[in-house]
Amino acid sequence: KAGVTQTPRYLIKTRGQQVTLSCSPISGHRSVSWYQQTPGQGLQFLFEYFSETQRNKGNFPGRFSGRQFSNSRSEMNVSTLELGDSALYLCASSLTSGSSEQYFGPGTRLTVT
Amino acid sequence: AQSVTQPDIHITVSEGASLELRCNYSYGATPYLFWYVQSPGQGLQLLLKYFSGDTLVQGIKGFEAEFKRSQSSFNLRKPSVHWSDAAEYFCAVGATYNNNDMRFGAGTRLTVKP
């Protein structure tokens, strides 16, 4: 089975721009969660989508949003980028919602200049 | 809300020596507990998990962890470390209700000396 894939792997954007990151979960997995990883704050939960519905959201501003499609693929969007948004964005998939084990993709490295 | 503390930011061990990485959690009920490993520039790989039952769980790559409710701990162990184990290790706790909001510790960076 193919693992979790994330595109693009690397991205450079300018402050004020917006960005969309994509995640394809493991086949059969219906839950997709997004995390932000930075040296200062570590790994922080952004949000989880299950069956196209947002199940839970972390403590991030409204500039961070996401969605899930009927094939379970998910996208996250960050609008009005700030320098502090530079991070590794990790996507994780699991069979269901409810703290079942999550499998992570390689991440998208976003640099905001 | 649940939280995790990994007291050791950086640990150095010699190849062949035993390893124990500490993890303490805070959660009101029996948690779901996980250990992940991350190599530089990579995503996280699940080493092992505890949901319920036997408090000693075995994982991949020769790792094991023991859940101790009385100490709110879930320490990761390996009897003999290999150079390829050098990486960052994250303990995580998941809430036992209907979502996947997982909280991670700050991580422990493992260096292996030849």
PDB file of C-alpha atoms in Angstrom:
ATOM      1  CA  LYS A   1       0.000   0.000   0.000  1.00  0.00           C
ATOM      2  CA  ALA A   2       1.264   3.445  -0.824  1.00  0.00           C
ATOM      3  CA  GLY A   3       1.883   5.718   2.130  1.00  0.00           C
ATOM      4  CA  VAL A   4       0.656   9.215   2.770  1.00  0.00           C
ATOM      5  CA  THR A   5       1.753  11.598   0.058  1.00  0.00           C
ATOM      6  CA  GLN A   6       2.066  15.335   0.326  1.00  0.00           C
ATOM      7  CA  THR A   7       2.592  17.879  -2.404  1.00  0.00           C
ATOM      8  CA  PRO A   8       4.527  19.960  -2.911  1.00  0.00           C
ATOM      9  CA  ARG A   9       7.473  18.908  -0.747  1.00  0.00           C
ATOM     10  CA  TYR A  10       9.011  22.377  -0.693  1.00  0.00           C
ATOM     11  CA  LEU A  11       7.494  25.789  -1.167  1.00  0.00           C
ATOM     12  CA  ILE A  12       8.755  29.345  -0.952  1.00  0.00           C
ATOM     13  CA  LYS A  13       6.224  32.134  -0.639  1.00  0.00           C
ATOM     14  CA  THR A  14       6.250  35.842   0.132  1.00  0.00           C
ATOM     15  CA  ARG A  15       4.514  37.502   3.058  1.00  0.00           C
ATOM     16  CA  GLY A  16       0.904  38.307   2.266  1.00  0.00           C
ATOM     17  CA  GLN A  17       0.493  35.546  -0.289  1.00  0.00           C
ATOM     18  CA  GLN A  18      -1.643  32.487   0.216  1.00  0.00           C
ATOM     19  CA  VAL A  19      -0.709  28.842  -0.175  1.00  0.00           C
ATOM     20  CA  THR A  20      -2.486  25.515  -0.628  1.00  0.00           C
ATOM     21  CA  LEU A  21      -0.969  22.233   0.456  1.00  0.00           C
ATOM     22  CA  SER A  22      -2.273  18.843  -0.571  1.00  0.00           C
ATOM     23  CA  CYS A  23      -2.395  15.484   1.173  1.00  0.00           C
ATOM     24  CA  SER A  24      -3.428  12.089  -0.155  1.00  0.00           C
ATOM     25  CA  PRO A  25      -4.071   9.571   2.631  1.00  0.00           C
ATOM     26  CA  ILE A  26      -3.399   5.868   2.616  1.00  0.00           C
ATOM     27  CA  SER A  27      -6.007   4.050   0.579  1.00  0.00           C
ATOM     28  CA  GLY A  28      -9.022   3.249   2.747  1.00  0.00           C
ATOM     29  CA  HIS A  29      -8.171   5.830   5.389  1.00  0.00           C
ATOM     30  CA  ARG A  30     -10.943   8.343   5.952  1.00  0.00           C
ATOM     31  CA  SER A  31      -9.415  10.643   8.547  1.00  0.00           C
ATOM     32  CA  VAL A  32      -6.802  13.243   7.712  1.00  0.00           C
ATOM     33  CA  SER A  33      -5.136  15.439  10.319  1.00  0.00           C
ATOM     34  CA  TRP A  34      -2.757  18.327   9.788  1.00  0.00           C
ATOM     35  CA  TYR A  35       0.097  19.395  12.055  1.00  0.00           C
ATOM     36  CA  GLN A  36       2.531  22.274  12.028  1.00  0.00           C
ATOM     37  CA  GLN A  37       6.101  21.623  13.166  1.00  0.00           C
ATOM     38  CA  THR A  38       8.462  24.460  14.067  1.00  0.00           C
ATOM     39  CA  PRO A  39      11.675  24.520  16.133  1.00  0.00           C
ATOM     40  CA  GLY A  40      10.098  26.866  18.663  1.00  0.00           C
ATOM     41  CA  GLN A  41       6.614  25.411  19.099  1.00  0.00           C
ATOM     42  CA  GLY A  42       7.212  21.795  18.173  1.00  0.00           C
ATOM     43  CA  LEU A  43       4.395  19.739  16.714  1.00  0.00           C
ATOM     44  CA  GLN A  44       1.012  21.397  16.947  1.00  0.00           C
ATOM     45  CA  PHE A  45      -2.343  20.042  15.850  1.00  0.00           C
ATOM     46  CA  LEU A  46      -4.077  22.168  13.223  1.00  0.00           C
ATOM     47  CA  PHE A  47      -7.264  20.289  12.382  1.00  0.00           C
ATOM     48  CA  GLU A  48      -8.755  16.928  11.505  1.00  0.00           C
ATOM     49  CA  TYR A  49     -11.144  16.018   8.717  1.00  0.00           C
ATOM     50  CA  PHE A  50     -13.230  12.888   8.631  1.00  0.00           C
ATOM     51  CA  SER A  51     -15.804  12.113   5.972  1.00  0.00           C
ATOM     52  CA  GLU A  52     -15.437  15.636   4.576  1.00  0.00           C
ATOM     53  CA  THR A  53     -16.261  17.230   7.939  1.00  0.00           C
ATOM     54  CA  GLN A  54     -13.924  19.064  10.237  1.00  0.00           C
ATOM     55  CA  ARG A  55     -13.911  17.104  13.495  1.00  0.00           C
ATOM     56  CA  ASN A  56     -11.622  19.243  15.588  1.00  0.00           C
ATOM     57  CA  LYS A  57      -9.479  22.335  15.288  1.00  0.00           C
ATOM     58  CA  GLY A  58      -6.352  23.397  17.115  1.00  0.00           C
ATOM     59  CA  ASN A  59      -5.513  26.846  18.386  1.00  0.00           C
ATOM     60  CA  PHE A  60      -4.628  28.537  15.126  1.00  0.00           C
ATOM     61  CA  PRO A  61      -6.009  31.727  13.556  1.00  0.00           C
ATOM     62  CA  GLY A  62      -8.701  31.642  10.921  1.00  0.00           C
ATOM     63  CA  ARG A  63      -6.079  32.174   8.216  1.00  0.00           C
ATOM     64  CA  PHE A  64      -5.514  28.426   8.455  1.00  0.00           C
ATOM     65  CA  SER A  65      -8.280  26.423   6.851  1.00  0.00           C
ATOM     66  CA  GLY A  66      -8.752  23.067   5.255  1.00  0.00           C
ATOM     67  CA  ARG A  67     -11.126  20.805   3.468  1.00  0.00           C
ATOM     68  CA  GLN A  68     -11.533  17.177   2.556  1.00  0.00           C
ATOM     69  CA  PHE A  69     -12.863  15.728  -0.634  1.00  0.00           C
ATOM     70  CA  SER A  70     -15.080  12.690  -1.158  1.00  0.00           C
ATOM     71  CA  ASN A  71     -12.012  10.567  -1.997  1.00  0.00           C
ATOM     72  CA  SER A  72     -10.530  11.543   1.421  1.00  0.00           C
ATOM     73  CA  ARG A  73      -7.809  13.700  -0.087  1.00  0.00           C
ATOM     74  CA  SER A  74      -7.343  16.872   1.876  1.00  0.00           C
ATOM     75  CA  GLU A  75      -6.019  20.352   1.303  1.00  0.00           C
ATOM     76  CA  MET A  76      -5.019  23.006   3.747  1.00  0.00           C
ATOM     77  CA  ASN A  77      -4.851  26.672   2.912  1.00  0.00           C
ATOM     78  CA  VAL A  78      -3.023  29.483   4.629  1.00  0.00           C
ATOM     79  CA  SER A  79      -3.986  32.989   3.628  1.00  0.00           C
ATOM     80  CA  THR A  80      -2.093  36.232   4.186  1.00  0.00           C
ATOM     81  CA  LEU A  81       1.139  34.432   4.981  1.00  0.00           C
ATOM     82  CA  GLU A  82       3.342  35.672   7.808  1.00  0.00           C
ATOM     83  CA  LEU A  83       7.018  34.964   8.439  1.00  0.00           C
ATOM     84  CA  GLY A  84       6.008  32.883  11.444  1.00  0.00           C
ATOM     85  CA  ASP A  85       4.111  30.483   9.194  1.00  0.00           C
ATOM     86  CA  SER A  86       7.417  29.068   7.979  1.00  0.00           C
ATOM     87  CA  ALA A  87       7.285  25.464   9.116  1.00  0.00           C
ATOM     88  CA  LEU A  88       7.074  21.826   8.165  1.00  0.00           C
ATOM     89  CA  TYR A  89       3.421  20.964   7.607  1.00  0.00           C
ATOM     90  CA  LEU A  90       2.669  17.322   8.232  1.00  0.00           C
ATOM     91  CA  CYS A  91      -0.378  15.412   7.193  1.00  0.00           C
ATOM     92  CA  ALA A  92      -1.421  12.201   8.924  1.00  0.00           C
ATOM     93  CA  SER A  93      -4.041   9.698   7.931  1.00  0.00           C
ATOM     94  CA  SER A  94      -5.897   7.076   9.928  1.00  0.00           C
ATOM     95  CA  LEU A  95      -8.682   4.622   9.293  1.00  0.00           C
ATOM     96  CA  THR A  96     -11.182   6.442  11.452  1.00  0.00           C
ATOM     97  CA  SER A  97     -11.445   9.342  13.818  1.00  0.00           C
ATOM     98  CA  GLY A  98     -10.953   8.739  17.539  1.00  0.00           C
ATOM     99  CA  SER A  99      -7.232   8.508  18.226  1.00  0.00           C
ATOM    100  CA  SER A 100      -6.644   5.531  16.045  1.00  0.00           C
ATOM    101  CA  GLU A 101      -3.011   5.298  14.996  1.00  0.00           C
ATOM    102  CA  GLN A 102      -1.973   7.958  12.553  1.00  0.00           C
ATOM    103  CA  TYR A 103       0.459   7.560   9.680  1.00  0.00           C
ATOM    104  CA  PHE A 104       2.401  10.597   8.624  1.00  0.00           C
ATOM    105  CA  GLY A 105       3.487  11.861   5.252  1.00  0.00           C
ATOM    106  CA  PRO A 106       6.929  13.347   4.578  1.00  0.00           C
ATOM    107  CA  GLY A 107       5.645  16.901   5.038  1.00  0.00           C
ATOM    108  CA  THR A 108       5.695  20.119   3.060  1.00  0.00           C
ATOM    109  CA  ARG A 109       8.449  22.545   3.978  1.00  0.00           C
ATOM    110  CA  LEU A 110       7.020  26.063   3.669  1.00  0.00           C
ATOM    111  CA  THR A 111       9.353  29.035   3.767  1.00  0.00           C
ATOM    112  CA  VAL A 112       7.861  32.512   3.931  1.00  0.00           C
ATOM    113  CA  THR A 113      10.168  35.384   2.970  1.00  0.00           C
TER     114      THR A 113
ATOM    115  CA  ALA B   1      -6.835  18.756  27.533  1.00  0.00           C
ATOM    116  CA  GLN B   2      -4.127  16.156  27.311  1.00  0.00           C
ATOM    117  CA  SER B   3      -0.413  17.069  27.377  1.00  0.00           C
ATOM    118  CA  VAL B   4       2.970  15.367  27.194  1.00  0.00           C
ATOM    119  CA  THR B   5       6.344  16.130  28.744  1.00  0.00           C
ATOM    120  CA  GLN B   6       9.620  14.729  27.500  1.00  0.00           C
ATOM    121  CA  PRO B   7      12.162  15.848  30.106  1.00  0.00           C
ATOM    122  CA  ASP B   8      15.261  15.126  28.042  1.00  0.00           C
ATOM    123  CA  ILE B   9      15.928  17.384  25.075  1.00  0.00           C
ATOM    124  CA  HIS B  10      19.061  15.561  23.968  1.00  0.00           C
ATOM    125  CA  ILE B  11      20.540  12.190  24.901  1.00  0.00           C
ATOM    126  CA  THR B  12      23.816  10.655  23.769  1.00  0.00           C
ATOM    127  CA  VAL B  13      24.472   6.927  24.072  1.00  0.00           C
ATOM    128  CA  SER B  14      27.188   4.648  22.770  1.00  0.00           C
ATOM    129  CA  GLU B  15      26.367   2.133  20.096  1.00  0.00           C
ATOM    130  CA  GLY B  16      25.397  -1.142  21.750  1.00  0.00           C
ATOM    131  CA  ALA B  17      24.345   0.521  24.988  1.00  0.00           C
ATOM    132  CA  SER B  18      20.809   0.420  26.315  1.00  0.00           C
ATOM    133  CA  LEU B  19      18.429   3.334  25.883  1.00  0.00           C
ATOM    134  CA  GLU B  20      15.524   4.745  27.844  1.00  0.00           C
ATOM    135  CA  LEU B  21      13.633   7.844  26.737  1.00  0.00           C
ATOM    136  CA  ARG B  22      11.251   9.348  29.247  1.00  0.00           C
ATOM    137  CA  CYS B  23       7.703  10.481  28.646  1.00  0.00           C
ATOM    138  CA  ASN B  24       5.122  11.760  31.125  1.00  0.00           C
ATOM    139  CA  TYR B  25       1.565  12.525  30.156  1.00  0.00           C
ATOM    140  CA  SER B  26      -1.370  14.350  31.615  1.00  0.00           C
ATOM    141  CA  TYR B  27      -4.872  13.170  30.890  1.00  0.00           C
ATOM    142  CA  GLY B  28      -7.930  12.551  33.006  1.00  0.00           C
ATOM    143  CA  ALA B  29      -8.717   9.096  31.708  1.00  0.00           C
ATOM    144  CA  THR B  30      -6.736   6.208  30.279  1.00  0.00           C
ATOM    145  CA  PRO B  31      -4.983   7.726  27.300  1.00  0.00           C
ATOM    146  CA  TYR B  32      -3.930   6.455  23.956  1.00  0.00           C
ATOM    147  CA  LEU B  33      -0.128   6.714  23.902  1.00  0.00           C
ATOM    148  CA  PHE B  34       2.291   6.652  21.007  1.00  0.00           C
ATOM    149  CA  TRP B  35       5.974   6.887  20.238  1.00  0.00           C
ATOM    150  CA  TYR B  36       7.102   8.251  16.888  1.00  0.00           C
ATOM    151  CA  VAL B  37      10.563   8.650  15.375  1.00  0.00           C
ATOM    152  CA  GLN B  38      11.605  11.345  12.923  1.00  0.00           C
ATOM    153  CA  SER B  39      14.794  11.346  10.874  1.00  0.00           C
ATOM    154  CA  PRO B  40      16.061  14.693   9.555  1.00  0.00           C
ATOM    155  CA  GLY B  41      13.847  16.083   6.821  1.00  0.00           C
ATOM    156  CA  GLN B  42      11.373  13.237   7.128  1.00  0.00           C
ATOM    157  CA  GLY B  43       7.889  12.688   8.438  1.00  0.00           C
ATOM    158  CA  LEU B  44       7.100  10.736  11.581  1.00  0.00           C
ATOM    159  CA  GLN B  45       7.164   6.970  11.748  1.00  0.00           C
ATOM    160  CA  LEU B  46       5.058   5.155  14.317  1.00  0.00           C
ATOM    161  CA  LEU B  47       7.220   2.973  16.588  1.00  0.00           C
ATOM    162  CA  LEU B  48       4.553   1.634  18.915  1.00  0.00           C
ATOM    163  CA  LYS B  49       1.252   2.410  20.577  1.00  0.00           C
ATOM    164  CA  TYR B  50      -0.659   1.683  23.760  1.00  0.00           C
ATOM    165  CA  PHE B  51      -4.422   1.597  23.793  1.00  0.00           C
ATOM    166  CA  SER B  52      -5.239  -0.829  26.612  1.00  0.00           C
ATOM    167  CA  GLY B  53      -4.328  -4.237  27.985  1.00  0.00           C
ATOM    168  CA  ASP B  54      -0.759  -5.375  28.534  1.00  0.00           C
ATOM    169  CA  THR B  55       1.247  -2.431  29.843  1.00  0.00           C
ATOM    170  CA  LEU B  56       4.442  -3.531  28.091  1.00  0.00           C
ATOM    171  CA  VAL B  57       4.130  -2.975  24.355  1.00  0.00           C
ATOM    172  CA  GLN B  58       6.494  -4.052  21.647  1.00  0.00           C
ATOM    173  CA  GLY B  59       7.162  -1.996  18.589  1.00  0.00           C
ATOM    174  CA  ILE B  60       9.223  -1.973  15.455  1.00  0.00           C
ATOM    175  CA  LYS B  61      13.017  -1.814  15.268  1.00  0.00           C
ATOM    176  CA  GLY B  62      13.414  -3.577  18.631  1.00  0.00           C
ATOM    177  CA  PHE B  63      11.770  -0.827  20.711  1.00  0.00           C
ATOM    178  CA  GLU B  64       9.414  -1.389  23.615  1.00  0.00           C
ATOM    179  CA  ALA B  65       7.556   0.902  26.002  1.00  0.00           C
ATOM    180  CA  GLU B  66       5.922   0.436  29.376  1.00  0.00           C
ATOM    181  CA  PHE B  67       2.760   2.205  30.485  1.00  0.00           C
ATOM    182  CA  LYS B  68       2.769   3.028  34.187  1.00  0.00           C
ATOM    183  CA  ARG B  69      -0.486   4.580  35.253  1.00  0.00           C
ATOM    184  CA  SER B  70       0.717   5.362  38.794  1.00  0.00           C
ATOM    185  CA  GLN B  71       3.583   7.429  37.395  1.00  0.00           C
ATOM    186  CA  SER B  72       1.735   8.792  34.345  1.00  0.00           C
ATOM    187  CA  SER B  73       4.650   7.593  32.274  1.00  0.00           C
ATOM    188  CA  PHE B  74       5.232   5.800  29.006  1.00  0.00           C
ATOM    189  CA  ASN B  75       8.994   5.373  28.680  1.00  0.00           C
ATOM    190  CA  LEU B  76      10.596   4.010  25.530  1.00  0.00           C
ATOM    191  CA  ARG B  77      13.387   1.455  25.789  1.00  0.00           C
ATOM    192  CA  LYS B  78      15.786  -0.426  23.587  1.00  0.00           C
ATOM    193  CA  PRO B  79      18.315  -2.940  24.935  1.00  0.00           C
ATOM    194  CA  SER B  80      21.045  -2.245  22.371  1.00  0.00           C
ATOM    195  CA  VAL B  81      21.184   0.917  20.285  1.00  0.00           C
ATOM    196  CA  HIS B  82      22.363   0.924  16.685  1.00  0.00           C
ATOM    197  CA  TRP B  83      23.906   3.911  14.898  1.00  0.00           C
ATOM    198  CA  SER B  84      20.836   4.047  12.647  1.00  0.00           C
ATOM    199  CA  ASP B  85      18.660   4.826  15.684  1.00  0.00           C
ATOM    200  CA  ALA B  86      20.026   8.373  15.781  1.00  0.00           C
ATOM    201  CA  ALA B  87      16.953  10.544  15.228  1.00  0.00           C
ATOM    202  CA  GLU B  88      14.366  12.587  17.103  1.00  0.00           C
ATOM    203  CA  TYR B  89      11.799  10.737  19.161  1.00  0.00           C
ATOM    204  CA  PHE B  90       8.365  12.041  20.008  1.00  0.00           C
ATOM    205  CA  CYS B  91       5.922  10.799  22.596  1.00  0.00           C
ATOM    206  CA  ALA B  92       2.282  11.612  21.921  1.00  0.00           C
ATOM    207  CA  VAL B  93      -1.029  11.268  23.718  1.00  0.00           C
ATOM    208  CA  GLY B  94      -4.389  10.970  22.026  1.00  0.00           C
ATOM    209  CA  ALA B  95      -7.675  11.738  23.642  1.00  0.00           C
ATOM    210  CA  THR B  96      -9.980   8.784  24.085  1.00  0.00           C
ATOM    211  CA  TYR B  97     -12.938  10.422  22.491  1.00  0.00           C
ATOM    212  CA  ASN B  98     -14.072  10.903  18.990  1.00  0.00           C
ATOM    213  CA  ASN B  99     -11.323  12.840  17.286  1.00  0.00           C
ATOM    214  CA  ASN B 100      -7.661  12.579  16.378  1.00  0.00           C
ATOM    215  CA  ASP B 101      -6.326  15.612  18.237  1.00  0.00           C
ATOM    216  CA  MET B 102      -2.964  14.234  19.285  1.00  0.00           C
ATOM    217  CA  ARG B 103      -0.615  16.171  21.543  1.00  0.00           C
ATOM    218  CA  PHE B 104       3.107  15.712  21.150  1.00  0.00           C
ATOM    219  CA  GLY B 105       5.992  16.186  23.515  1.00  0.00           C
ATOM    220  CA  ALA B 106       8.838  18.492  22.541  1.00  0.00           C
ATOM    221  CA  GLY B 107      10.920  15.551  21.392  1.00  0.00           C
ATOM    222  CA  THR B 108      14.198  13.966  22.462  1.00  0.00           C
ATOM    223  CA  ARG B 109      17.100  14.054  20.057  1.00  0.00           C
ATOM    224  CA  LEU B 110      19.175  10.883  20.217  1.00  0.00           C
ATOM    225  CA  THR B 111      22.840  10.900  19.247  1.00  0.00           C
ATOM    226  CA  VAL B 112      24.649   7.564  18.965  1.00  0.00           C
ATOM    227  CA  LYS B 113      28.409   7.502  19.543  1.00  0.00           C
ATOM    228  CA  PRO B 114      30.449   4.897  17.671  1.00  0.00           C
TER     229      PRO B 114
END
